[in-house]
Short mmCIF file of C-alpha atoms in Angstrom, two decimals:
data_model
loop_
_atom_site.label_atom_id
_atom_site.label_comp_id
_atom_site.label_asym_id
_atom_site.label_seq_id
_atom_site.Cartn_x
_atom_site.Cartn_y
_atom_site.Cartn_z
CA UNK A 29 97.04 -225.36 -123.96
CA UNK A 30 96.55 -223.06 -126.92
CA UNK A 31 97.70 -223.93 -130.44
CA UNK A 32 100.61 -222.18 -132.01
CA UNK A 33 99.93 -218.51 -132.53
CA UNK A 34 97.25 -218.11 -129.89
CA UNK A 35 97.07 -217.36 -126.22
CA UNK A 36 94.62 -216.30 -123.40
CA UNK A 37 92.09 -218.13 -121.28
CA UNK A 38 90.00 -219.10 -124.31
CA UNK A 39 92.88 -219.13 -126.74
CA UNK A 40 91.22 -216.20 -128.72
CA UNK A 41 94.14 -213.83 -128.46
CA UNK A 42 96.61 -213.84 -131.38
CA UNK A 43 100.23 -213.87 -130.54
CA UNK A 44 102.11 -211.04 -132.36
CA UNK A 45 104.65 -213.00 -134.33
CA UNK A 46 105.42 -210.27 -136.94
CA UNK A 47 106.22 -206.96 -135.36
CA UNK A 48 108.01 -203.85 -136.72
CA UNK A 49 111.33 -205.18 -135.55
CA UNK A 50 110.98 -208.82 -136.62
CA UNK A 51 112.63 -208.34 -140.09
CA UNK A 52 115.65 -206.00 -140.44
CA UNK A 53 116.74 -203.75 -143.19
CA UNK A 54 113.22 -203.13 -144.52
CA UNK A 55 112.36 -206.81 -144.88
CA UNK A 56 108.60 -207.81 -145.01
CA UNK A 57 107.33 -210.24 -142.38
CA UNK A 58 105.09 -213.10 -143.65
CA UNK A 59 103.27 -215.32 -141.10
CA UNK A 60 103.05 -219.02 -141.65
CA UNK A 61 101.83 -222.12 -139.84
CA UNK A 62 105.21 -222.77 -138.20
CA UNK A 63 106.36 -219.24 -137.71
CA UNK A 64 107.28 -216.30 -139.88
CA UNK A 65 109.29 -215.71 -143.14
CA UNK A 66 111.09 -212.50 -143.93
CA UNK A 67 110.96 -211.36 -147.49
CA UNK A 68 114.35 -209.42 -147.76
CA UNK A 69 114.94 -206.48 -150.04
CA UNK A 70 117.71 -206.49 -152.58
CA UNK A 71 121.17 -206.91 -151.01
CA UNK A 72 119.97 -208.69 -147.83
CA UNK A 73 119.34 -212.32 -146.85
CA UNK A 74 119.00 -214.36 -143.71
CA UNK A 75 116.04 -215.34 -141.50
CA UNK A 76 115.67 -211.77 -140.45
CA UNK A 77 117.29 -210.14 -143.42
CA UNK A 78 120.23 -209.36 -141.15
CA UNK A 79 122.90 -210.58 -143.52
CA UNK A 80 124.27 -208.45 -146.32
CA UNK A 81 124.96 -210.22 -149.55
CA UNK A 82 128.47 -210.42 -150.92
CA UNK A 83 129.39 -207.37 -152.95
CA UNK A 84 126.80 -205.20 -151.25
CA UNK A 85 128.11 -201.84 -149.77
CA UNK A 86 127.00 -202.32 -146.19
CA UNK A 87 127.70 -205.12 -143.88
CA UNK A 88 125.21 -206.55 -141.30
CA UNK A 89 124.77 -204.87 -137.91
CA UNK A 90 126.68 -201.84 -139.17
CA UNK A 91 125.21 -198.36 -139.50
CA UNK A 92 127.37 -196.43 -142.09
CA UNK A 93 127.80 -192.69 -141.73
CA UNK A 94 126.22 -192.06 -145.06
CA UNK A 95 123.34 -194.37 -144.63
CA UNK A 96 120.95 -193.82 -147.58
CA UNK A 97 117.47 -192.29 -147.15
CA UNK A 98 114.51 -194.61 -146.26
CA UNK A 99 113.16 -193.91 -149.73
CA UNK A 100 116.49 -194.57 -151.64
CA UNK A 101 115.65 -195.74 -155.14
CA UNK A 102 111.85 -195.47 -154.55
CA UNK A 103 111.60 -192.73 -157.19
CA UNK A 104 112.85 -195.09 -159.84
CA UNK A 105 110.77 -198.02 -158.69
CA UNK A 106 107.52 -196.01 -158.39
CA UNK A 107 104.93 -196.90 -161.05
CA UNK A 108 106.77 -199.92 -162.47
CA UNK A 109 103.78 -202.22 -161.73
CA UNK A 110 105.63 -204.03 -158.95
CA UNK A 111 104.97 -203.56 -155.23
CA UNK A 112 108.07 -202.56 -153.32
CA UNK A 113 107.22 -202.92 -149.70
CA UNK A 114 110.21 -200.80 -148.58
CA UNK A 115 108.73 -197.93 -150.63
CA UNK A 116 105.09 -198.48 -149.57
CA UNK A 117 104.92 -195.55 -147.03
CA UNK A 118 103.61 -192.10 -146.94
CA UNK A 119 107.12 -190.71 -147.02
CA UNK A 120 107.82 -192.68 -150.24
CA UNK A 121 104.59 -191.84 -151.87
CA UNK A 122 103.32 -195.37 -151.48
CA UNK A 123 105.58 -196.76 -154.27
CA UNK A 124 103.64 -194.72 -156.77
CA UNK A 125 100.56 -196.70 -156.12
CA UNK A 126 101.97 -199.98 -157.11
CA UNK A 127 101.02 -201.61 -153.85
CA UNK A 128 97.38 -200.47 -153.80
CA UNK A 129 94.75 -198.69 -155.80
CA UNK A 130 96.30 -195.28 -155.05
CA UNK A 131 97.65 -193.26 -152.18
CA UNK A 132 95.18 -193.77 -149.38
CA UNK A 133 94.94 -189.94 -148.79
CA UNK A 134 94.59 -188.94 -152.35
CA UNK A 135 91.21 -187.47 -151.91
CA UNK A 136 92.09 -185.70 -148.64
CA UNK A 137 92.74 -181.92 -148.93
CA UNK A 138 95.48 -182.02 -146.28
CA UNK A 139 96.92 -185.37 -147.41
CA UNK A 140 100.46 -185.01 -146.16
CA UNK A 141 99.39 -183.76 -142.75
CA UNK A 142 96.60 -186.24 -142.27
CA UNK A 143 98.88 -189.16 -143.41
CA UNK A 144 101.31 -188.34 -140.74
CA UNK A 145 98.72 -187.78 -138.07
CA UNK A 146 96.62 -190.94 -139.03
CA UNK A 147 95.73 -193.03 -136.01
CA UNK A 148 98.20 -191.52 -133.67
CA UNK A 149 95.73 -191.12 -130.77
CA UNK A 150 95.44 -187.35 -131.19
CA UNK A 151 92.19 -185.90 -132.77
CA UNK A 152 92.86 -183.63 -135.67
CA UNK A 153 89.47 -182.15 -136.78
CA UNK A 154 90.83 -181.05 -140.10
CA UNK A 155 91.32 -184.77 -140.88
CA UNK A 156 88.09 -185.95 -139.25
CA UNK A 157 86.10 -186.63 -142.59
CA UNK A 158 85.66 -189.63 -144.83
CA UNK A 159 88.07 -188.46 -147.59
CA UNK A 160 90.75 -188.12 -144.76
CA UNK A 161 89.75 -191.56 -143.30
CA UNK A 162 88.21 -189.98 -140.14
CA UNK A 163 91.74 -189.39 -138.72
CA UNK A 164 91.83 -193.17 -137.96
CA UNK A 165 88.89 -192.74 -135.67
CA UNK A 166 91.08 -190.68 -133.33
CA UNK A 167 88.20 -188.17 -132.75
CA UNK A 168 85.78 -190.61 -131.27
CA UNK A 169 85.59 -189.47 -127.68
CA UNK A 170 83.90 -192.64 -126.29
CA UNK A 171 85.33 -195.83 -127.58
CA UNK A 172 82.64 -198.50 -127.79
CA UNK A 173 82.97 -201.27 -125.28
CA UNK A 174 80.93 -204.33 -124.64
CA UNK A 175 78.37 -203.85 -121.76
CA UNK A 176 79.70 -205.35 -118.61
CA UNK A 177 76.46 -207.39 -118.11
CA UNK A 178 77.03 -209.38 -121.30
CA UNK A 179 80.78 -208.93 -121.73
CA UNK A 180 81.69 -212.36 -120.31
CA UNK A 181 78.88 -214.13 -122.13
CA UNK A 182 79.77 -212.50 -125.54
CA UNK A 183 83.53 -213.35 -125.08
CA UNK A 184 82.69 -217.02 -124.42
CA UNK A 185 80.19 -217.33 -127.19
CA UNK A 186 81.62 -215.25 -129.99
CA UNK A 187 82.55 -217.23 -133.05
CA UNK A 188 80.70 -220.30 -132.08
CA UNK A 189 78.40 -220.31 -135.15
CA UNK A 190 75.34 -219.09 -133.23
CA UNK A 191 74.10 -215.57 -133.59
CA UNK A 192 73.67 -213.76 -130.31
CA UNK A 193 72.02 -210.49 -131.39
CA UNK A 194 72.91 -208.67 -128.04
CA UNK A 195 76.57 -209.39 -128.82
CA UNK A 196 76.33 -208.23 -132.46
CA UNK A 197 77.79 -204.79 -131.84
CA UNK A 198 81.14 -203.08 -132.29
CA UNK A 199 82.26 -203.30 -128.54
CA UNK A 200 81.57 -207.08 -128.55
CA UNK A 201 83.50 -207.72 -131.82
CA UNK A 202 80.12 -208.28 -133.65
CA UNK A 203 79.69 -211.75 -131.96
CA UNK A 204 82.76 -213.03 -133.83
CA UNK A 205 80.91 -212.83 -137.13
CA UNK A 206 78.17 -215.19 -136.12
CA UNK A 207 75.44 -212.87 -137.16
CA UNK A 208 76.78 -212.39 -140.67
CA UNK A 209 73.58 -213.79 -142.32
CA UNK A 210 71.60 -210.83 -140.71
CA UNK A 211 72.62 -208.05 -143.15
CA UNK A 212 71.15 -204.66 -143.09
CA UNK A 213 73.41 -202.20 -144.83
CA UNK A 214 76.22 -203.71 -147.02
CA UNK A 215 78.17 -201.17 -149.00
CA UNK A 216 77.87 -201.58 -152.71
CA UNK A 217 81.06 -202.54 -154.48
CA UNK A 218 83.93 -204.99 -154.35
CA UNK A 219 86.94 -204.96 -152.01
CA UNK A 220 89.80 -207.37 -152.63
CA UNK A 221 92.68 -207.88 -150.06
CA UNK A 222 95.92 -209.56 -150.90
CA UNK A 223 97.29 -211.38 -147.69
CA UNK A 224 100.83 -212.61 -147.68
CA UNK A 225 100.39 -215.93 -145.83
CA UNK A 226 100.12 -219.69 -146.49
CA UNK A 227 96.67 -220.62 -147.73
CA UNK A 228 96.31 -223.36 -145.05
CA UNK A 229 97.26 -220.83 -142.34
CA UNK A 230 94.56 -218.36 -143.64
CA UNK A 231 91.83 -220.94 -143.79
CA UNK A 232 92.46 -221.70 -139.98
CA UNK A 233 92.61 -218.07 -139.13
CA UNK A 234 89.66 -216.68 -141.10
CA UNK A 235 87.84 -215.69 -137.89
CA UNK A 236 90.86 -213.77 -136.62
CA UNK A 237 91.25 -212.00 -139.94
CA UNK A 238 87.70 -210.89 -139.93
CA UNK A 239 87.69 -209.77 -136.33
CA UNK A 240 90.84 -207.75 -136.84
CA UNK A 241 89.28 -205.84 -139.86
CA UNK A 242 85.99 -205.48 -138.10
CA UNK A 243 87.65 -203.91 -135.10
CA UNK A 244 89.78 -201.44 -137.01
CA UNK A 245 86.93 -200.44 -139.39
CA UNK A 246 84.27 -200.45 -136.74
CA UNK A 247 81.92 -202.35 -139.08
CA UNK A 248 81.03 -205.98 -139.68
CA UNK A 249 83.35 -207.58 -142.18
CA UNK A 250 82.39 -210.79 -144.06
CA UNK A 251 83.95 -212.83 -146.88
CA UNK A 252 81.99 -212.24 -150.01
CA UNK A 253 80.42 -215.32 -151.65
CA UNK A 254 79.34 -216.12 -155.21
CA UNK A 255 77.58 -219.10 -156.77
CA UNK A 256 80.63 -221.35 -156.13
CA UNK A 257 81.24 -220.33 -152.58
CA UNK A 258 83.58 -217.94 -150.62
CA UNK A 259 85.64 -215.76 -152.95
CA UNK A 260 89.16 -216.76 -151.77
CA UNK A 261 91.80 -217.42 -154.36
CA UNK A 262 95.45 -218.29 -154.45
CA UNK A 263 97.82 -215.40 -155.23
CA UNK A 264 101.34 -215.43 -156.45
CA UNK A 265 103.62 -212.76 -158.05
CA UNK A 266 100.90 -210.13 -158.53
CA UNK A 267 98.47 -212.65 -160.12
CA UNK A 268 95.30 -214.27 -158.91
CA UNK A 269 95.34 -218.12 -159.09
CA UNK A 270 92.75 -220.87 -158.54
CA UNK A 271 89.99 -220.71 -156.07
CA UNK A 272 90.98 -221.82 -152.58
CA UNK A 273 88.66 -224.72 -151.50
CA UNK A 274 88.20 -224.24 -147.76
CA UNK A 275 86.82 -227.78 -147.28
CA UNK A 276 90.13 -229.18 -148.39
CA UNK A 277 92.34 -228.28 -145.47
CA UNK A 278 95.67 -229.00 -147.18
CA UNK A 279 98.35 -228.16 -144.75
CA UNK A 280 101.55 -227.45 -146.47
CA UNK A 281 104.88 -226.86 -144.81
CA UNK A 282 106.52 -225.57 -147.87
CA UNK A 283 108.08 -222.10 -147.51
CA UNK A 284 109.64 -219.81 -150.03
CA UNK A 285 111.42 -216.54 -149.42
CA UNK A 286 111.91 -215.90 -153.15
CA UNK A 287 108.36 -215.43 -154.52
CA UNK A 288 105.53 -213.44 -153.02
CA UNK A 289 102.70 -215.85 -152.44
CA UNK A 290 99.54 -215.75 -150.39
CA UNK A 291 95.79 -215.42 -151.07
CA UNK A 292 93.43 -212.78 -152.42
CA UNK A 293 90.05 -212.54 -150.65
CA UNK A 294 87.01 -210.40 -151.50
CA UNK A 295 85.13 -208.98 -148.45
CA UNK A 296 81.94 -206.99 -147.93
CA UNK A 297 81.34 -204.34 -145.32
CA UNK A 298 78.14 -204.12 -143.35
CA UNK A 299 77.70 -200.71 -141.62
CA UNK A 300 74.28 -201.30 -140.12
CA UNK A 301 75.80 -201.17 -136.59
CA UNK A 302 77.71 -197.99 -137.17
CA UNK A 303 76.46 -194.90 -135.21
CA UNK A 304 79.06 -192.19 -136.07
CA UNK A 305 81.91 -191.59 -138.52
CA UNK A 306 80.51 -194.36 -140.82
CA UNK A 307 81.86 -195.40 -144.19
CA UNK A 308 79.65 -195.00 -147.26
CA UNK A 309 82.20 -195.80 -150.08
CA UNK A 310 84.09 -199.08 -150.57
CA UNK A 311 86.99 -197.04 -152.02
CA UNK A 312 87.43 -195.23 -148.63
CA UNK A 313 87.32 -198.55 -146.82
CA UNK A 314 90.08 -199.90 -149.05
CA UNK A 315 92.12 -196.67 -148.43
CA UNK A 316 91.65 -197.04 -144.70
CA UNK A 317 92.87 -200.61 -144.70
CA UNK A 318 95.76 -199.74 -146.78
CA UNK A 319 96.73 -196.80 -144.51
CA UNK A 320 96.29 -198.84 -141.36
CA UNK A 321 97.70 -202.21 -142.38
CA UNK A 322 101.05 -201.52 -140.60
CA UNK A 323 99.08 -200.95 -137.39
CA UNK A 324 96.78 -203.85 -137.48
CA UNK A 325 97.08 -206.11 -134.42
CA UNK A 326 95.92 -209.58 -133.69
CA UNK A 327 96.00 -210.66 -137.34
CA UNK A 328 99.48 -212.22 -137.65
CA UNK A 329 99.19 -211.75 -141.39
CA UNK A 330 100.69 -209.08 -143.64
CA UNK A 331 98.28 -207.25 -145.99
CA UNK A 332 100.17 -206.71 -149.35
CA UNK A 333 97.62 -204.60 -151.18
CA UNK A 334 93.98 -203.56 -151.24
CA UNK A 335 91.83 -202.82 -154.24
CA UNK A 336 88.31 -201.54 -154.58
CA UNK A 337 85.68 -201.10 -157.31
CA UNK A 338 82.72 -198.99 -156.69
CA UNK A 339 79.79 -200.54 -158.52
CA UNK A 340 77.50 -197.57 -157.76
CA UNK A 341 79.63 -195.33 -160.01
CA UNK A 342 79.71 -197.70 -162.91
CA UNK A 343 75.97 -198.34 -162.46
CA UNK A 344 75.39 -194.60 -162.23
CA UNK A 345 77.33 -194.06 -165.46
CA UNK A 346 75.35 -196.79 -167.15
CA UNK A 347 71.99 -195.25 -165.87
CA UNK A 348 73.14 -191.80 -167.13
CA UNK A 349 73.92 -193.20 -170.55
CA UNK A 350 70.55 -194.99 -170.66
CA UNK A 351 68.74 -191.87 -169.64
CA UNK A 352 70.53 -189.77 -172.40
CA UNK A 353 69.46 -192.46 -174.97
CA UNK A 354 65.85 -192.45 -173.79
CA UNK A 355 65.86 -188.67 -173.82
CA UNK A 356 67.00 -188.63 -177.44
CA UNK A 357 64.43 -191.12 -178.54
CA UNK A 358 61.70 -189.05 -176.73
CA UNK A 359 62.94 -185.90 -178.52
CA UNK A 360 62.75 -187.66 -181.87
CA UNK A 361 59.22 -188.93 -181.17
CA UNK A 362 58.11 -185.51 -180.09
CA UNK A 363 59.53 -183.90 -183.32
CA UNK A 364 57.72 -186.64 -185.41
CA UNK A 365 54.44 -185.92 -183.72
CA UNK A 366 54.71 -182.30 -184.17
CA UNK A 367 55.57 -182.68 -187.77
CA UNK A 368 52.51 -184.97 -188.36
CA UNK A 369 50.12 -182.58 -186.56
CA UNK A 370 51.51 -179.66 -188.59
CA UNK A 371 51.33 -181.45 -191.84
CA UNK A 372 47.75 -182.63 -191.62
CA UNK A 373 46.04 -179.23 -191.38
CA UNK A 374 48.43 -178.00 -194.08
CA UNK A 375 47.26 -180.72 -196.55
CA UNK A 376 43.64 -180.13 -195.66
CA UNK A 377 44.07 -176.40 -196.34
CA UNK A 378 45.72 -177.11 -199.67
CA UNK A 379 42.76 -179.29 -200.77
CA UNK A 380 40.28 -176.57 -199.70
CA UNK A 381 42.18 -173.90 -201.54
CA UNK A 382 42.42 -175.83 -204.80
CA UNK A 383 38.68 -177.00 -204.76
CA UNK A 384 36.37 -174.80 -206.92
CA UNK A 385 33.81 -172.76 -204.87
CA UNK A 386 30.32 -172.66 -206.50
CA UNK A 387 28.30 -169.42 -206.12
CA UNK A 388 24.71 -169.18 -207.37
CA UNK A 389 24.57 -166.95 -210.56
CA UNK A 390 22.75 -163.63 -210.41
CA UNK A 391 19.62 -162.91 -212.53
CA UNK A 392 21.59 -160.83 -215.06
CA UNK A 393 24.16 -163.70 -215.51
CA UNK A 394 21.32 -166.19 -216.16
CA UNK A 395 19.64 -164.00 -218.88
CA UNK A 396 22.96 -163.42 -220.53
CA UNK A 397 23.79 -167.13 -220.47
CA UNK A 398 20.43 -168.04 -221.90
CA UNK A 399 20.82 -165.55 -224.70
CA UNK A 400 24.27 -166.89 -225.50
CA UNK A 401 23.17 -170.51 -225.57
CA UNK A 402 20.21 -169.59 -227.97
CA UNK A 403 22.50 -167.87 -230.44
CA UNK A 404 24.98 -170.76 -230.15
CA UNK A 405 22.49 -173.40 -230.95
CA UNK A 406 21.06 -171.40 -233.87
CA UNK A 407 24.42 -170.75 -235.38
CA UNK A 408 26.13 -174.03 -234.49
CA UNK A 409 26.22 -175.37 -238.05
CA UNK A 410 27.38 -172.10 -239.45
CA UNK A 411 30.11 -171.62 -236.81
CA UNK A 412 31.36 -175.18 -237.25
CA UNK A 413 31.80 -174.68 -240.94
CA UNK A 414 35.37 -174.14 -242.11
CA UNK A 415 33.99 -171.42 -244.49
CA UNK A 416 31.06 -169.22 -243.85
CA UNK A 417 28.42 -168.82 -246.75
CA UNK A 418 25.20 -167.02 -247.23
CA UNK A 419 22.19 -169.44 -246.55
CA UNK A 420 18.91 -169.66 -248.41
CA UNK A 421 15.84 -168.30 -246.46
CA UNK A 422 14.07 -171.71 -246.90
CA UNK A 423 17.06 -173.54 -245.61
CA UNK A 424 17.28 -171.28 -242.54
CA UNK A 425 13.58 -171.92 -241.90
CA UNK A 426 13.99 -175.70 -241.84
CA UNK A 427 17.10 -175.38 -239.63
CA UNK A 428 15.22 -173.21 -237.17
CA UNK A 429 12.28 -175.64 -236.99
CA UNK A 430 14.76 -178.41 -236.35
CA UNK A 431 16.70 -176.72 -233.56
CA UNK A 432 14.07 -174.78 -231.75
CA UNK A 433 11.18 -176.20 -229.73
CA UNK A 434 7.78 -176.42 -231.41
CA UNK A 435 5.53 -173.88 -229.66
CA UNK A 436 2.64 -171.69 -230.68
CA UNK A 437 5.07 -168.78 -231.13
CA UNK A 438 6.58 -170.36 -234.15
CA UNK A 439 3.22 -171.54 -235.43
CA UNK A 440 3.86 -175.23 -234.58
CA UNK A 441 1.71 -176.78 -231.96
CA UNK A 442 3.29 -179.29 -229.57
CA UNK A 443 1.24 -181.85 -227.68
CA UNK A 444 1.99 -181.49 -223.91
CA UNK A 445 3.49 -184.44 -222.06
CA UNK A 446 1.05 -186.56 -220.22
CA UNK A 447 1.70 -186.34 -216.48
CA UNK A 448 2.45 -189.79 -215.02
CA UNK A 449 0.32 -190.85 -212.06
CA UNK A 450 2.23 -191.29 -208.82
CA UNK A 451 1.61 -194.54 -206.89
CA UNK A 452 -0.41 -194.25 -203.71
CA UNK A 453 1.44 -194.59 -200.33
CA UNK A 454 1.00 -197.76 -198.44
CA UNK A 455 0.17 -197.99 -194.76
CA UNK A 456 3.91 -198.68 -194.18
CA UNK A 457 4.88 -195.39 -195.95
CA UNK A 458 2.30 -193.48 -193.60
CA UNK A 459 3.74 -195.13 -190.49
CA UNK A 460 7.34 -194.35 -191.59
CA UNK A 461 6.39 -190.70 -192.11
CA UNK A 462 4.55 -190.33 -188.68
CA UNK A 463 6.09 -189.36 -185.32
CA UNK A 464 5.17 -192.76 -183.88
CA UNK A 465 6.96 -196.14 -184.16
CA UNK A 466 5.77 -198.41 -187.01
CA UNK A 467 2.95 -200.51 -185.58
CA UNK A 468 1.41 -202.24 -188.77
CA UNK A 469 2.59 -205.69 -189.64
CA UNK A 470 5.71 -205.54 -191.89
CA UNK A 471 5.45 -207.97 -194.82
CA UNK A 472 8.30 -208.84 -197.14
CA UNK A 473 6.36 -207.78 -200.36
CA UNK A 474 5.72 -204.30 -198.77
CA UNK A 475 9.20 -203.33 -197.58
CA UNK A 476 10.52 -202.41 -201.01
CA UNK A 477 7.25 -201.22 -202.40
CA UNK A 478 7.52 -197.77 -204.05
CA UNK A 479 5.14 -194.89 -203.15
CA UNK A 480 5.11 -191.22 -204.19
CA UNK A 481 8.34 -190.09 -206.00
CA UNK A 482 9.33 -193.76 -206.24
CA UNK A 483 10.26 -193.92 -202.57
CA UNK A 484 10.33 -197.08 -200.45
CA UNK A 485 9.33 -196.99 -196.76
CA UNK A 486 13.06 -197.00 -195.84
CA UNK A 487 13.56 -193.85 -197.96
CA UNK A 488 10.65 -192.15 -196.21
CA UNK A 489 11.86 -193.20 -192.75
CA UNK A 490 15.36 -191.77 -193.20
CA UNK A 491 13.89 -188.51 -194.26
CA UNK A 492 11.70 -188.29 -191.14
CA UNK A 493 12.44 -185.27 -188.92
CA UNK A 494 9.88 -185.71 -186.24
CA UNK A 495 10.95 -189.14 -184.91
CA UNK A 496 13.76 -189.51 -182.44
CA UNK A 497 16.97 -191.06 -183.62
CA UNK A 498 16.29 -194.10 -181.43
CA UNK A 499 12.86 -194.68 -183.06
CA UNK A 500 14.30 -194.38 -186.56
CA UNK A 501 17.00 -196.97 -185.75
CA UNK A 502 14.50 -199.45 -184.30
CA UNK A 503 12.13 -199.03 -187.26
CA UNK A 504 15.01 -199.32 -189.72
CA UNK A 505 16.18 -202.49 -187.98
CA UNK A 506 12.75 -204.15 -188.31
CA UNK A 507 12.42 -203.10 -192.00
CA UNK A 508 15.89 -204.47 -192.83
CA UNK A 509 15.05 -207.78 -190.96
CA UNK A 510 12.04 -208.07 -193.25
CA UNK A 511 14.12 -207.87 -196.37
CA UNK A 512 14.33 -204.09 -197.13
CA UNK A 513 16.91 -203.33 -199.83
CA UNK A 514 18.97 -200.28 -198.56
CA UNK A 515 20.67 -199.71 -201.94
CA UNK A 516 17.54 -198.60 -203.93
CA UNK A 517 17.19 -195.10 -205.35
CA UNK A 518 14.06 -192.95 -205.58
CA UNK A 519 12.73 -191.45 -208.83
CA UNK A 520 14.46 -188.11 -208.17
CA UNK A 521 17.83 -189.59 -208.29
#
């Protein structure tokens, strides 16, 4: 014997409790553990909303001649932030989007036509695209079926907690969700579904809920999880409540036909097993569920609303902002580098332009300068005087002898300077000057010994032009190790 709400040989077929005629006068059917509850629109009451409240215009079971339109009052209710189920149809513009993220066919070019033709069993190619929800998959010529060889096996083992990969396909109901851990291609984003049912009833019927969505979407549907577990929360009066703890199977018989209550569950969509007409956007999936919720079979739960958030778009927006920021930084760095490169040659040119350039004087300029210097020295005392006077010839002679060199020309003999004898070069000097490495012993007392022109062996070595650079460095290292002073100057300096 099957439990309440199920039938079939293996009790896997859901009994359709809520049908289109269960609740009258536009009432919304809500499944429960012990039956259904009708949420009645304004002016009606009763188990099936068949009773007209006192003071209302129409009486129950009466069809007035001037019966109002199906969308009566929906224009005023649209966009008020509350979902009015009696206005949540294509004819009534989906209550202005209050019951879902937006009109399911908003992106569709032929929205009105495709909404009316959606999932009617007839293929309309103009609607057979993702924005128009693939015409409810009416254009799929060959409906997927479970292979006959494994059909019985898959039916007996689906939902048993063990993954049978041969049954993990659309025709075999994806093995009842047993292969949910083997994910291949999960759509990026969040999809939340508000289901009007008792939490305890939903917990027991989670497999049925997932199978119904998987069947209509032709994809594997799973409940999304976070660090704390399955993302299922209580929902009441358009607000999310506490997390629903599945392990606490609290069976409540409490019913209410006044407040809208149920659960909100986040799902994820795996399209790895899809072959044709596959979803690529969670927003389209949400639109499809919203458009097909009145035609869902086997769920025995009413879907109140569906919402979706495409994480790829927000991530793409963030990536775009980051790229723009990095591009700006790169441009600033490039400008700084160009400025520095341009500034350095400019400064060098300025220094070169301001530095005086020495040119060797010509022979005429040298003679003129010497003549000027001779006259200047002879007349320095006179020129420095504040007042010129006529000098005595004897005084002039003494001044001339004092300022000019003593030579035979002016009848004064000057003793020539004695030429200082240059010191003889040592064997270390000779080796440093040759084209071969230094081979004589290097003593501490000889490394700083001065030779001709007051030069040490180090000074001779660095002026050597016949040795290779490598030989000079090796000899210099040996001289320095013996105590050579590299800071000495020769006699010419």
